[in-house]
Coordinates of C-alpha atoms and ligand atoms in Angstrom, one line a residue:
M12 CA 63.7 -33.9 90.9
T13 CA 66.4 -34.9 88.0
K14 CA 67.8 -31.5 86.6
N15 CA 68.6 -31.0 83.2
I16 CA 71.8 -30.0 81.8
I17 CA 73.1 -29.2 78.0
V18 CA 76.7 -29.6 77.1
A19 CA 77.7 -28.0 73.8
G20 CA 80.9 -28.9 73.0
S21 CA 83.6 -31.3 71.8
I22 CA 83.9 -35.6 71.8
N23 CA 87.6 -36.8 71.3
I24 CA 89.4 -40.1 71.4
D25 CA 92.8 -39.9 73.3
L26 CA 95.0 -42.2 71.7
V27 CA 98.0 -42.3 74.5
Y28 CA 101.7 -44.1 73.2
A29 CA 104.4 -45.0 75.4
V30 CA 107.7 -44.3 74.2
P31 CA 111.4 -44.1 75.4
H32 CA 111.7 -40.4 73.9
I33 CA 109.4 -38.0 72.2
V34 CA 109.7 -38.8 68.5
K35 CA 112.4 -36.5 66.8
E36 CA 112.1 -35.1 63.0
G37 CA 112.6 -38.1 60.7
E38 CA 113.0 -40.6 63.5
T39 CA 110.6 -43.7 64.0
I40 CA 110.3 -45.4 67.3
H41 CA 108.3 -48.3 68.7
S42 CA 106.0 -47.4 71.5
T43 CA 106.3 -50.0 74.4
K44 CA 102.3 -49.4 75.3
H45 CA 99.2 -48.1 73.9
D46 CA 96.2 -46.9 75.3
L47 CA 92.7 -45.3 74.3
F48 CA 90.9 -43.3 76.6
F49 CA 87.6 -41.2 75.9
G50 CA 88.2 -37.4 76.0
G51 CA 87.1 -34.0 74.7
K52 CA 86.1 -31.2 76.8
G53 CA 82.6 -31.5 76.5
A54 CA 82.2 -34.9 76.5
N55 CA 84.3 -35.2 80.1
Q56 CA 82.3 -32.4 81.6
A57 CA 78.9 -34.3 80.2
V58 CA 79.9 -37.8 81.3
T59 CA 81.0 -36.5 85.2
A60 CA 77.1 -34.7 85.1
G61 CA 75.9 -37.9 84.0
Q62 CA 77.4 -40.0 86.7
L63 CA 76.5 -37.4 89.6
G64 CA 72.7 -38.2 88.5
A65 CA 72.1 -35.1 85.9
D66 CA 69.7 -35.2 82.7
V67 CA 72.5 -34.7 80.6
K68 CA 72.0 -33.8 76.4
F69 CA 74.9 -33.2 74.4
V70 CA 75.3 -31.5 71.2
G71 CA 77.8 -31.9 69.3
S72 CA 79.9 -34.0 66.5
V73 CA 81.5 -37.5 66.1
G74 CA 83.0 -39.0 63.2
A75 CA 80.7 -41.4 61.2
D76 CA 83.4 -43.8 62.0
D77 CA 84.3 -46.6 64.9
H78 CA 85.8 -44.0 67.1
G79 CA 82.8 -42.1 67.0
I80 CA 80.1 -45.1 67.8
R81 CA 82.7 -46.2 70.4
A82 CA 82.7 -42.5 71.7
K83 CA 78.7 -42.2 72.0
E84 CA 78.4 -45.7 73.6
N85 CA 80.9 -44.5 76.2
M86 CA 78.7 -41.3 76.8
E87 CA 75.2 -43.1 76.8
R88 CA 76.8 -45.8 79.6
K89 CA 77.9 -42.5 81.6
G90 CA 74.1 -41.0 81.7
V91 CA 74.3 -38.8 78.8
N92 CA 71.7 -38.6 75.9
T93 CA 73.5 -38.5 72.5
E94 CA 70.4 -37.8 70.4
A95 CA 71.7 -34.4 69.4
I96 CA 75.3 -35.6 68.2
S97 CA 75.6 -35.2 64.7
S98 CA 77.9 -37.9 62.6
Q99 CA 80.3 -36.3 60.0
G100 CA 84.0 -36.1 58.9
A101 CA 86.3 -37.9 61.2
T102 CA 86.1 -38.0 65.1
G103 CA 88.6 -35.8 66.9
Q104 CA 91.8 -37.2 68.1
A105 CA 94.2 -36.2 70.7
I106 CA 97.5 -38.4 69.6
I107 CA 99.5 -38.3 72.8
Q108 CA 103.3 -39.6 73.1
L109 CA 104.0 -40.2 76.9
S110 CA 108.0 -40.5 77.6
D111 CA 109.5 -42.8 80.2
V112 CA 110.8 -39.5 81.8
G113 CA 107.0 -37.9 81.8
E114 CA 107.3 -35.7 78.8
N115 CA 104.6 -35.7 76.4
S116 CA 103.6 -34.4 73.1
I117 CA 100.1 -33.8 71.9
V118 CA 98.9 -33.7 68.0
L119 CA 95.1 -32.4 68.2
F120 CA 93.1 -33.2 65.2
P121 CA 89.9 -31.6 66.1
G122 CA 88.0 -33.5 63.0
A123 CA 83.6 -33.3 63.5
N124 CA 84.4 -30.9 66.3
F125 CA 85.2 -28.5 64.2
L126 CA 82.6 -29.2 61.5
V127 CA 79.4 -28.0 64.4
T128 CA 77.6 -25.2 63.2
P129 CA 75.4 -22.5 64.4
E130 CA 72.8 -24.4 62.1
Q131 CA 73.0 -27.9 63.7
I132 CA 73.1 -25.9 67.2
K133 CA 69.6 -24.2 66.2
E134 CA 68.4 -27.8 65.0
S135 CA 68.3 -28.6 68.7
K136 CA 66.2 -25.6 70.1
G137 CA 63.8 -27.6 71.6
I138 CA 65.9 -29.3 74.7
F139 CA 67.2 -25.8 75.5
E140 CA 63.3 -24.8 76.2
T141 CA 64.0 -27.3 79.3
S142 CA 67.0 -27.1 80.6
D143 CA 68.4 -26.0 83.9
I144 CA 72.1 -25.1 82.9
L145 CA 74.1 -24.7 79.5
L146 CA 77.7 -25.7 80.3
L147 CA 80.5 -24.6 77.7
Q148 CA 84.0 -24.5 76.8
L149 CA 86.0 -23.6 73.5
E150 CA 86.5 -26.6 71.3
I151 CA 84.1 -26.3 68.9
P152 CA 83.8 -23.3 66.8
I153 CA 82.9 -19.9 68.7
E154 CA 79.9 -19.4 66.3
A155 CA 78.8 -22.4 67.2
V156 CA 79.5 -21.8 71.1
E157 CA 77.7 -18.3 70.5
Q158 CA 74.6 -19.8 69.0
A159 CA 74.3 -22.0 71.8
A160 CA 74.7 -19.3 74.6
K161 CA 72.0 -17.3 72.6
L162 CA 69.1 -20.4 72.8
A163 CA 70.0 -20.5 76.5
Y164 CA 70.2 -17.1 77.3
E165 CA 66.7 -16.5 75.3
N166 CA 65.4 -19.3 77.7
G167 CA 66.8 -17.7 80.8
T168 CA 68.8 -20.9 81.0
K169 CA 72.2 -20.2 83.0
I170 CA 75.2 -20.3 81.2
I171 CA 78.6 -21.9 82.5
L172 CA 81.5 -21.0 80.3
N173 CA 84.8 -22.9 81.1
P174 CA 87.0 -20.7 78.4
A175 CA 89.5 -23.7 77.6
P176 CA 91.5 -23.6 75.3
A177 CA 92.1 -20.0 75.8
R178 CA 91.3 -17.8 73.4
D179 CA 89.8 -14.0 73.0
I180 CA 86.0 -14.6 73.5
P181 CA 83.5 -11.7 72.2
N182 CA 81.9 -9.8 74.7
S183 CA 78.5 -10.1 73.5
L184 CA 79.2 -13.8 74.3
L185 CA 80.7 -12.6 78.1
Q186 CA 77.6 -10.5 78.7
K187 CA 75.4 -13.9 78.6
V188 CA 77.7 -15.8 81.1
S189 CA 76.5 -16.7 84.5
I190 CA 79.8 -18.0 85.7
L191 CA 82.9 -18.1 83.9
T192 CA 85.5 -20.7 85.0
P193 CA 89.1 -20.3 83.5
N194 CA 92.0 -21.9 85.3
E195 CA 95.2 -19.4 86.1
T196 CA 96.5 -19.6 82.3
E197 CA 93.0 -18.8 80.8
L198 CA 92.4 -16.1 83.1
E199 CA 95.9 -14.2 82.1
L200 CA 95.2 -14.7 78.7
L201 CA 91.7 -13.2 78.8
T202 CA 92.8 -10.2 81.3
G203 CA 96.5 -9.7 80.5
I204 CA 97.0 -9.9 84.5
A205 CA 99.2 -12.7 85.6
A206 CA 97.0 -14.3 88.7
D207 CA 100.9 -14.2 90.4
S208 CA 99.5 -12.8 93.9
E209 CA 95.8 -12.7 95.5
E210 CA 95.8 -8.9 94.3
N211 CA 96.2 -9.8 91.0
L212 CA 94.1 -12.6 91.3
R213 CA 91.1 -10.3 92.2
K214 CA 92.1 -7.3 89.7
A215 CA 91.8 -10.0 87.1
C216 CA 88.6 -11.3 88.2
H217 CA 87.4 -7.5 88.5
V218 CA 88.2 -7.1 84.5
M219 CA 86.0 -10.0 83.7
L220 CA 82.8 -9.1 86.1
E221 CA 83.3 -5.5 84.2
K222 CA 82.9 -7.5 80.5
G223 CA 79.4 -8.6 82.2
V224 CA 79.8 -12.2 83.4
N225 CA 78.0 -12.5 86.7
A226 CA 80.5 -14.8 88.4
V227 CA 83.9 -15.8 88.2
V228 CA 85.5 -19.4 89.5
V229 CA 89.3 -19.4 88.8
T230 CA 90.3 -23.2 89.5
L231 CA 93.9 -23.3 90.8
G232 CA 95.1 -26.9 90.7
S233 CA 96.1 -28.1 93.9
K234 CA 95.8 -24.9 95.7
G235 CA 91.7 -25.3 94.9
A236 CA 89.9 -22.5 93.5
F237 CA 89.1 -18.8 93.9
Y238 CA 85.7 -17.2 93.0
M239 CA 84.0 -13.4 92.6
T240 CA 80.6 -12.4 92.3
S241 CA 79.7 -8.6 92.6
E242 CA 78.4 -9.1 96.2
E243 CA 81.3 -11.9 97.5
S244 CA 84.5 -13.0 96.9
G245 CA 87.0 -15.7 98.3
F246 CA 88.8 -19.1 98.0
V247 CA 88.2 -22.7 98.3
A248 CA 90.9 -25.0 99.5
A249 CA 91.2 -28.0 97.4
Q250 CA 90.8 -31.7 98.8
V251 CA 93.5 -33.7 99.9
A252 CA 94.2 -36.1 97.2
E253 CA 96.9 -38.7 96.0
A254 CA 97.0 -37.2 92.6
V255 CA 98.4 -40.1 89.7
D256 CA 96.5 -38.2 86.8
T257 CA 95.6 -34.7 86.8
T258 CA 94.3 -34.6 83.2
G259 CA 90.4 -33.5 83.2
A260 CA 90.7 -32.3 86.7
G261 CA 88.7 -28.8 85.4
D262 CA 86.2 -30.7 83.3
S263 CA 85.4 -33.0 86.4
F264 CA 85.1 -29.8 88.4
N265 CA 82.7 -28.0 85.7
G266 CA 80.4 -30.9 85.2
A267 CA 80.2 -31.3 89.1
L268 CA 80.0 -27.7 89.5
A269 CA 76.9 -27.4 87.1
V270 CA 75.1 -30.4 88.6
A271 CA 75.6 -28.3 92.2
L272 CA 74.0 -25.4 90.6
C273 CA 71.2 -27.5 89.5
H274 CA 70.0 -28.4 92.5
E275 CA 70.0 -24.5 94.2
D276 CA 73.6 -24.7 96.0
S277 CA 74.9 -21.5 97.0
L278 CA 78.1 -20.8 95.0
I279 CA 80.2 -21.7 97.6
E280 CA 78.5 -24.9 98.4
A281 CA 78.9 -25.8 94.6
I282 CA 82.4 -25.0 94.2
T283 CA 83.1 -27.3 97.8
Y284 CA 81.1 -30.1 95.9
A285 CA 83.1 -29.8 92.5
T286 CA 86.5 -29.6 94.5
I287 CA 85.3 -33.0 96.1
V288 CA 84.6 -34.9 92.8
A289 CA 87.8 -33.4 91.1
A290 CA 90.1 -34.4 94.1
F291 CA 88.6 -38.1 93.0
V292 CA 88.8 -38.1 89.9
V293 CA 92.8 -37.2 90.1
T294 CA 93.3 -40.1 91.6
R295 CA 92.0 -42.4 88.7
M296 CA 93.8 -42.8 85.3
G297 CA 92.1 -40.7 82.4
A298 CA 89.9 -38.2 81.7
Q299 CA 86.5 -39.7 82.7
P300 CA 87.4 -42.2 85.2
D301 CA 84.1 -44.3 87.0
I302 CA 82.7 -42.1 89.7
P303 CA 81.3 -44.0 92.7
K304 CA 77.4 -43.6 93.3
E305 CA 78.4 -42.3 96.9
F306 CA 79.1 -38.8 94.9
I307 CA 75.7 -38.9 93.2
R308 CA 73.6 -35.5 94.1
Ligands
ATP648 P1 92.5 -29.8 82.8 O1 93.5 -28.7 82.0 O2 93.3 -30.7 83.1 O3 91.3 -30.3 83.1 P2 92.6 -27.6 84.5 O4 94.0 -26.3 84.6 O5 91.4 -26.8 84.1 O6 92.9 -28.9 84.6 P3 92.6 -27.3 87.4 O7 92.6 -26.1 88.0 O8 94.2 -28.1 87.3 O9 92.2 -27.2 85.9 O10 91.9 -28.3 88.6 C1 90.5 -28.0 88.7 C2 90.2 -28.3 89.9 O11 90.5 -30.0 90.7 C3 91.0 -27.8 91.1 O12 90.1 -26.3 91.4 C4 91.0 -28.5 92.4 O13 89.6 -28.7 93.0 C5 91.2 -29.9 92.1 N1 92.3 -30.7 91.6 C6 93.3 -30.6 90.7 N2 94.3 -30.6 91.0 C7 94.4 -31.4 92.1 C8 95.4 -32.2 93.2 N3 96.4 -32.5 93.0 N4 94.4 -32.5 94.3 C9 93.5 -31.8 94.8 N5 92.4 -31.6 93.7 C10 93.1 -31.2 92.5

Protein backbone atom coordinates (compact mmCIF):
# COMPACT_ATOMS: atom_id res chain seq x y z
CA MET A 1 0.00 0.00 0.00
CA THR A 2 1.29 3.48 -0.85
CA LYS A 3 2.24 5.41 2.25
CA ASN A 4 1.45 9.07 2.83
CA ILE A 5 4.06 11.58 3.82
CA ILE A 6 3.56 15.31 4.26
CA VAL A 7 6.53 17.61 3.99
CA ALA A 8 6.05 21.17 5.26
CA GLY A 9 9.12 23.18 4.39
CA SER A 10 11.30 25.14 2.01
CA ILE A 11 11.80 25.21 -1.74
CA ASN A 12 14.85 26.93 -3.25
CA ILE A 13 16.65 27.34 -6.52
CA ASP A 14 20.41 26.93 -6.11
CA LEU A 15 22.32 29.14 -8.56
CA VAL A 16 25.93 27.95 -8.64
CA TYR A 17 28.69 30.05 -10.23
CA ALA A 18 32.22 28.71 -10.77
CA VAL A 19 34.69 31.55 -10.06
CA PRO A 20 38.51 31.82 -9.98
CA HIS A 21 38.22 33.09 -6.38
CA ILE A 22 35.43 34.25 -4.08
CA VAL A 23 34.55 37.81 -5.10
CA LYS A 24 36.01 40.50 -2.82
CA GLU A 25 34.30 43.69 -1.66
CA GLY A 26 33.90 46.09 -4.59
CA GLU A 27 35.25 43.57 -7.11
CA THR A 28 33.58 42.30 -10.30
CA ILE A 29 34.74 38.96 -11.70
CA HIS A 30 33.61 36.65 -14.48
CA SER A 31 32.11 33.30 -13.69
CA THR A 32 33.41 30.48 -15.90
CA LYS A 33 30.44 28.12 -15.47
CA HIS A 34 26.88 28.37 -14.22
CA ASP A 35 24.53 25.63 -13.00
CA LEU A 36 20.99 25.72 -11.68
CA PHE A 37 20.04 23.04 -9.17
CA PHE A 38 16.74 22.51 -7.41
CA GLY A 39 17.13 22.75 -3.64
CA GLY A 40 15.66 23.76 -0.31
CA LYS A 41 15.73 21.24 2.51
CA GLY A 42 11.99 20.59 2.37
CA ALA A 43 12.00 20.00 -1.38
CA ASN A 44 15.13 17.83 -1.21
CA GLN A 45 13.55 15.58 1.41
CA ALA A 46 10.22 15.44 -0.43
CA VAL A 47 11.68 14.46 -3.81
CA THR A 48 13.74 11.75 -2.15
CA ALA A 49 10.62 10.27 -0.56
CA GLY A 50 8.64 10.72 -3.79
CA GLN A 51 11.26 8.89 -5.83
CA LEU A 52 11.33 6.08 -3.27
CA GLY A 53 7.66 5.30 -3.90
CA ALA A 54 5.83 7.21 -1.16
CA ASP A 55 2.76 9.35 -1.76
CA VAL A 56 4.19 12.78 -0.83
CA LYS A 57 2.25 15.99 -0.37
CA PHE A 58 4.09 19.28 0.08
CA VAL A 59 2.96 22.35 2.01
CA GLY A 60 5.05 25.44 1.36
CA SER A 61 5.51 28.42 -0.88
CA VAL A 62 7.31 29.43 -4.07
CA GLY A 63 7.38 32.81 -5.80
CA ALA A 64 4.94 33.85 -8.50
CA ASP A 65 7.83 33.66 -10.96
CA ASP A 66 9.58 31.40 -13.45
CA HIS A 67 11.79 29.79 -10.78
CA GLY A 68 8.68 28.88 -8.82
CA ILE A 69 7.03 27.26 -11.84
CA ARG A 70 10.18 25.26 -12.60
CA ALA A 71 10.65 24.19 -8.99
CA LYS A 72 7.07 22.90 -8.78
CA GLU A 73 7.36 21.10 -12.14
CA ASN A 74 10.53 19.40 -10.92
CA MET A 75 8.81 18.28 -7.72
CA GLU A 76 5.81 16.89 -9.62
CA ARG A 77 8.16 15.01 -11.94
CA LYS A 78 9.77 13.40 -8.91
CA GLY A 79 6.54 12.19 -7.35
CA VAL A 80 5.53 15.10 -5.10
CA ASN A 81 1.99 16.51 -5.02
CA THR A 82 2.30 20.34 -5.15
CA GLU A 83 -1.37 21.32 -4.74
CA ALA A 84 -0.76 22.83 -1.26
CA ILE A 85 2.16 24.99 -2.46
CA SER A 86 1.16 28.65 -2.65
CA SER A 87 2.72 31.25 -4.98
CA GLN A 88 3.71 34.57 -3.41
CA GLY A 89 6.69 36.94 -3.42
CA ALA A 90 9.86 35.61 -5.05
CA THR A 91 11.15 32.04 -5.02
CA GLY A 92 13.84 31.31 -2.43
CA GLN A 93 17.36 31.31 -3.86
CA ALA A 94 20.81 30.23 -2.78
CA ILE A 95 23.45 32.10 -4.78
CA ILE A 96 26.58 30.03 -4.50
CA GLN A 97 30.12 30.95 -5.60
CA LEU A 98 32.40 27.92 -6.00
CA SER A 99 36.09 28.75 -6.36
CA ASP A 100 38.76 26.76 -8.25
CA VAL A 101 40.23 25.62 -4.93
CA GLY A 102 36.89 24.38 -3.63
CA GLU A 103 35.98 27.33 -1.36
CA ASN A 104 32.40 28.47 -1.45
CA SER A 105 30.34 31.41 -0.31
CA ILE A 106 26.57 31.48 -0.20
CA VAL A 107 23.95 34.22 -0.17
CA LEU A 108 20.64 32.73 0.95
CA PHE A 109 17.48 34.60 0.01
CA PRO A 110 14.56 32.85 1.72
CA GLY A 111 11.93 34.75 -0.29
CA ALA A 112 8.59 32.93 -0.42
CA ASN A 113 9.72 30.37 2.19
CA PHE A 114 9.55 33.05 4.88
CA LEU A 115 6.01 33.95 3.77
CA VAL A 116 4.58 30.57 4.82
CA THR A 117 2.16 31.28 7.68
CA PRO A 118 0.37 29.15 10.28
CA GLU A 119 -2.88 30.10 8.50
CA GLN A 120 -1.63 28.59 5.23
CA ILE A 121 -0.74 25.39 7.08
CA LYS A 122 -4.21 25.33 8.68
CA GLU A 123 -5.80 25.62 5.23
CA SER A 124 -4.14 22.28 4.38
CA LYS A 125 -5.66 20.58 7.43
CA GLY A 126 -7.36 17.95 5.25
CA ILE A 127 -4.12 16.36 4.07
CA PHE A 128 -2.91 15.93 7.64
CA GLU A 129 -5.85 13.61 8.30
CA THR A 130 -4.64 10.93 5.88
CA SER A 131 -0.91 11.04 6.47
CA ASP A 132 1.37 8.53 8.15
CA ILE A 133 4.36 10.82 8.67
CA LEU A 134 5.07 14.55 8.78
CA LEU A 135 8.59 15.58 7.83
CA LEU A 136 9.75 19.00 9.04
CA GLN A 137 12.90 21.16 8.85
CA LEU A 138 13.55 24.75 9.99
CA GLU A 139 13.76 26.78 6.76
CA ILE A 140 10.23 28.20 7.08
CA PRO A 141 9.03 30.38 10.00
CA ILE A 142 8.99 28.48 13.30
CA GLU A 143 5.31 29.42 13.84
CA ALA A 144 4.42 27.56 10.62
CA VAL A 145 6.52 24.55 11.70
CA GLU A 146 4.73 24.55 15.07
CA GLN A 147 1.31 24.71 13.41
CA ALA A 148 2.13 21.75 11.15
CA ALA A 149 3.37 19.76 14.16
CA LYS A 150 0.19 20.60 16.06
CA LEU A 151 -2.09 19.34 13.25
CA ALA A 152 -0.07 16.15 12.85
CA TYR A 153 0.08 15.52 16.58
CA GLU A 154 -3.70 15.88 16.89
CA ASN A 155 -4.08 13.23 14.17
CA GLY A 156 -1.62 10.82 15.76
CA THR A 157 0.76 11.29 12.79
CA LYS A 158 4.42 10.51 13.48
CA ILE A 159 6.62 13.63 13.26
CA ILE A 160 10.24 13.64 12.08
CA LEU A 161 11.98 16.96 12.73
CA ASN A 162 15.28 17.63 11.00
CA PRO A 163 16.47 20.62 13.07
CA ALA A 164 18.32 22.35 10.23
CA PRO A 165 19.50 25.03 9.93
CA ALA A 166 20.42 25.02 13.61
CA ARG A 167 18.36 27.24 15.91
CA ASP A 168 16.62 27.09 19.28
CA ILE A 169 13.44 25.02 19.29
CA PRO A 170 10.56 25.55 21.75
CA ASN A 171 10.04 22.61 24.13
CA SER A 172 6.36 22.55 23.19
CA LEU A 173 7.44 21.58 19.66
CA LEU A 174 10.06 19.04 20.77
CA GLN A 175 7.45 17.27 22.91
CA LYS A 176 5.45 16.45 19.77
CA VAL A 177 8.44 15.01 17.88
CA SER A 178 8.80 11.26 17.33
CA ILE A 179 12.27 11.39 15.80
CA LEU A 180 14.72 14.30 15.90
CA THR A 181 17.47 14.06 13.25
CA PRO A 182 20.25 16.59 13.92
CA ASN A 183 23.77 16.41 12.54
CA GLU A 184 26.60 16.89 15.05
CA THR A 185 26.65 20.70 14.73
CA GLU A 186 22.90 21.00 15.23
CA LEU A 187 22.99 18.62 18.21
CA GLU A 188 25.68 20.79 19.81
CA LEU A 189 23.66 23.95 19.31
CA LEU A 190 20.56 22.35 20.82
CA THR A 191 22.34 20.89 23.86
CA GLY A 192 25.54 22.88 24.38
CA ILE A 193 27.40 19.55 24.29
CA ALA A 194 29.95 18.94 21.52
CA ALA A 195 29.64 15.36 20.27
CA ASP A 196 33.43 14.93 20.35
CA SER A 197 33.35 11.50 22.02
CA GLU A 198 30.84 8.67 22.28
CA GLU A 199 30.22 9.63 25.90
CA ASN A 200 29.35 13.21 24.95
CA LEU A 201 27.24 12.06 22.02
CA ARG A 202 25.21 9.89 24.40
CA LYS A 203 24.94 12.75 26.92
CA ALA A 204 23.65 15.12 24.25
CA CYS A 205 21.09 12.58 23.00
CA HIS A 206 19.90 12.07 26.60
CA VAL A 207 19.32 15.81 26.93
CA MET A 208 17.07 15.74 23.86
CA LEU A 209 15.14 12.68 25.11
CA GLU A 210 14.58 14.49 28.38
CA LYS A 211 13.18 17.47 26.46
CA GLY A 212 10.49 15.13 25.13
CA VAL A 213 11.46 13.67 21.75
CA ASN A 214 10.92 9.90 21.47
CA ALA A 215 14.09 9.15 19.52
CA VAL A 216 17.23 10.95 18.37
CA VAL A 217 19.05 9.96 15.18
CA VAL A 218 22.30 11.89 14.76
CA THR A 219 23.81 11.87 11.29
CA LEU A 220 27.60 11.68 11.36
CA GLY A 221 28.56 12.21 7.69
CA SER A 222 30.83 9.46 6.36
CA LYS A 223 30.75 7.83 9.83
CA GLY A 224 27.03 7.00 9.46
CA ALA A 225 24.53 7.62 12.24
CA PHE A 226 23.93 7.16 15.97
CA TYR A 227 20.46 6.57 17.43
CA MET A 228 19.01 6.64 20.91
CA THR A 229 15.56 5.94 22.37
CA SER A 230 14.66 5.27 25.99
CA GLU A 231 15.17 1.54 25.23
CA GLU A 232 18.06 1.21 22.80
CA SER A 233 21.01 3.02 21.28
CA GLY A 234 23.87 2.35 18.90
CA PHE A 235 25.74 3.21 15.71
CA VAL A 236 24.81 2.35 12.12
CA ALA A 237 27.85 2.60 9.84
CA ALA A 238 27.69 4.59 6.61
CA GLN A 239 27.77 2.64 3.35
CA VAL A 240 31.03 2.93 1.45
CA ALA A 241 30.66 5.51 -1.32
CA GLU A 242 32.87 7.48 -3.73
CA ALA A 243 31.46 10.84 -2.66
CA VAL A 244 31.49 13.58 -5.33
CA ASP A 245 29.01 16.01 -3.73
CA THR A 246 27.68 15.60 -0.19
CA THR A 247 25.20 18.51 -0.50
CA GLY A 248 21.83 17.22 0.61
CA ALA A 249 23.16 13.97 2.12
CA GLY A 250 21.22 14.73 5.28
CA ASP A 251 18.09 15.58 3.29
CA SER A 252 18.09 12.31 1.36
CA PHE A 253 18.75 10.49 4.65
CA ASN A 254 15.63 12.11 6.18
CA GLY A 255 13.44 11.45 3.12
CA ALA A 256 14.44 7.79 3.05
CA LEU A 257 14.05 7.42 6.82
CA ALA A 258 10.46 8.66 6.53
CA VAL A 259 9.71 6.19 3.72
CA ALA A 260 11.09 3.22 5.66
CA LEU A 261 9.19 4.19 8.82
CA CYS A 262 5.97 4.42 6.81
CA HIS A 263 6.54 0.77 5.94
CA GLU A 264 6.83 0.02 9.64
CA ASP A 265 10.50 -0.86 9.51
CA SER A 266 12.17 -0.87 12.93
CA LEU A 267 14.24 2.22 13.69
CA ILE A 268 17.51 0.40 12.96
CA GLU A 269 16.17 -0.99 9.66
CA ALA A 270 14.96 2.48 8.68
CA ILE A 271 18.33 4.07 9.50
CA THR A 272 20.14 1.37 7.53
CA TYR A 273 17.92 2.03 4.48
CA ALA A 274 18.50 5.80 4.89
CA THR A 275 22.29 5.29 4.91
CA ILE A 276 22.03 3.22 1.70
CA VAL A 277 20.02 5.92 -0.10
CA ALA A 278 22.23 8.77 1.22
CA ALA A 279 25.38 6.91 0.12
CA PHE A 280 23.97 6.77 -3.41
CA VAL A 281 23.05 10.47 -3.38
CA VAL A 282 26.60 11.59 -2.41
CA THR A 283 27.92 9.90 -5.59
CA ARG A 284 25.90 12.34 -7.75
CA MET A 285 26.02 16.14 -8.20
CA GLY A 286 23.29 18.31 -6.65
CA ALA A 287 20.93 17.68 -3.74
CA GLN A 288 18.15 16.12 -5.83
CA PRO A 289 19.73 13.53 -8.14
CA ASP A 290 17.62 10.91 -9.93
CA ILE A 291 17.39 7.87 -7.67
CA PRO A 292 17.24 4.52 -9.52
CA LYS A 293 14.11 2.36 -9.20
CA GLU A 294 15.99 -0.39 -7.36
CA PHE A 295 15.85 1.79 -4.21
CA ILE A 296 12.02 2.01 -4.26
CA ARG A 297 10.17 0.51 -1.29
P1 LIG B 1 23.69 18.24 4.51
O1 LIG B 1 23.49 19.44 5.40
O2 LIG B 1 24.71 18.44 3.43
O3 LIG B 1 22.40 17.70 3.95
P2 LIG B 1 24.12 16.76 6.96
O4 LIG B 1 25.24 17.36 7.75
O5 LIG B 1 22.74 17.05 7.40
O6 LIG B 1 24.30 17.07 5.42
P3 LIG B 1 25.52 14.25 7.07
O7 LIG B 1 25.63 13.81 8.48
O8 LIG B 1 26.72 14.85 6.44
O9 LIG B 1 24.23 15.17 6.93
O10 LIG B 1 25.10 13.01 6.16
C1 LIG B 1 23.85 12.34 6.27
C2 LIG B 1 24.04 10.87 5.98
O11 LIG B 1 24.54 10.72 4.65
C3 LIG B 1 25.05 10.19 6.88
O12 LIG B 1 24.43 9.73 8.07
C4 LIG B 1 25.54 9.06 6.00
O13 LIG B 1 24.68 7.95 6.09
C5 LIG B 1 25.44 9.64 4.58
N1 LIG B 1 26.75 10.16 4.12
C6 LIG B 1 27.22 11.42 4.23
N2 LIG B 1 28.47 11.51 3.71
C7 LIG B 1 28.79 10.28 3.26
C8 LIG B 1 29.93 9.71 2.61
N3 LIG B 1 31.02 10.45 2.33
N4 LIG B 1 29.89 8.40 2.30
C9 LIG B 1 28.81 7.63 2.58
N5 LIG B 1 27.70 8.10 3.18
C10 LIG B 1 27.69 9.41 3.52
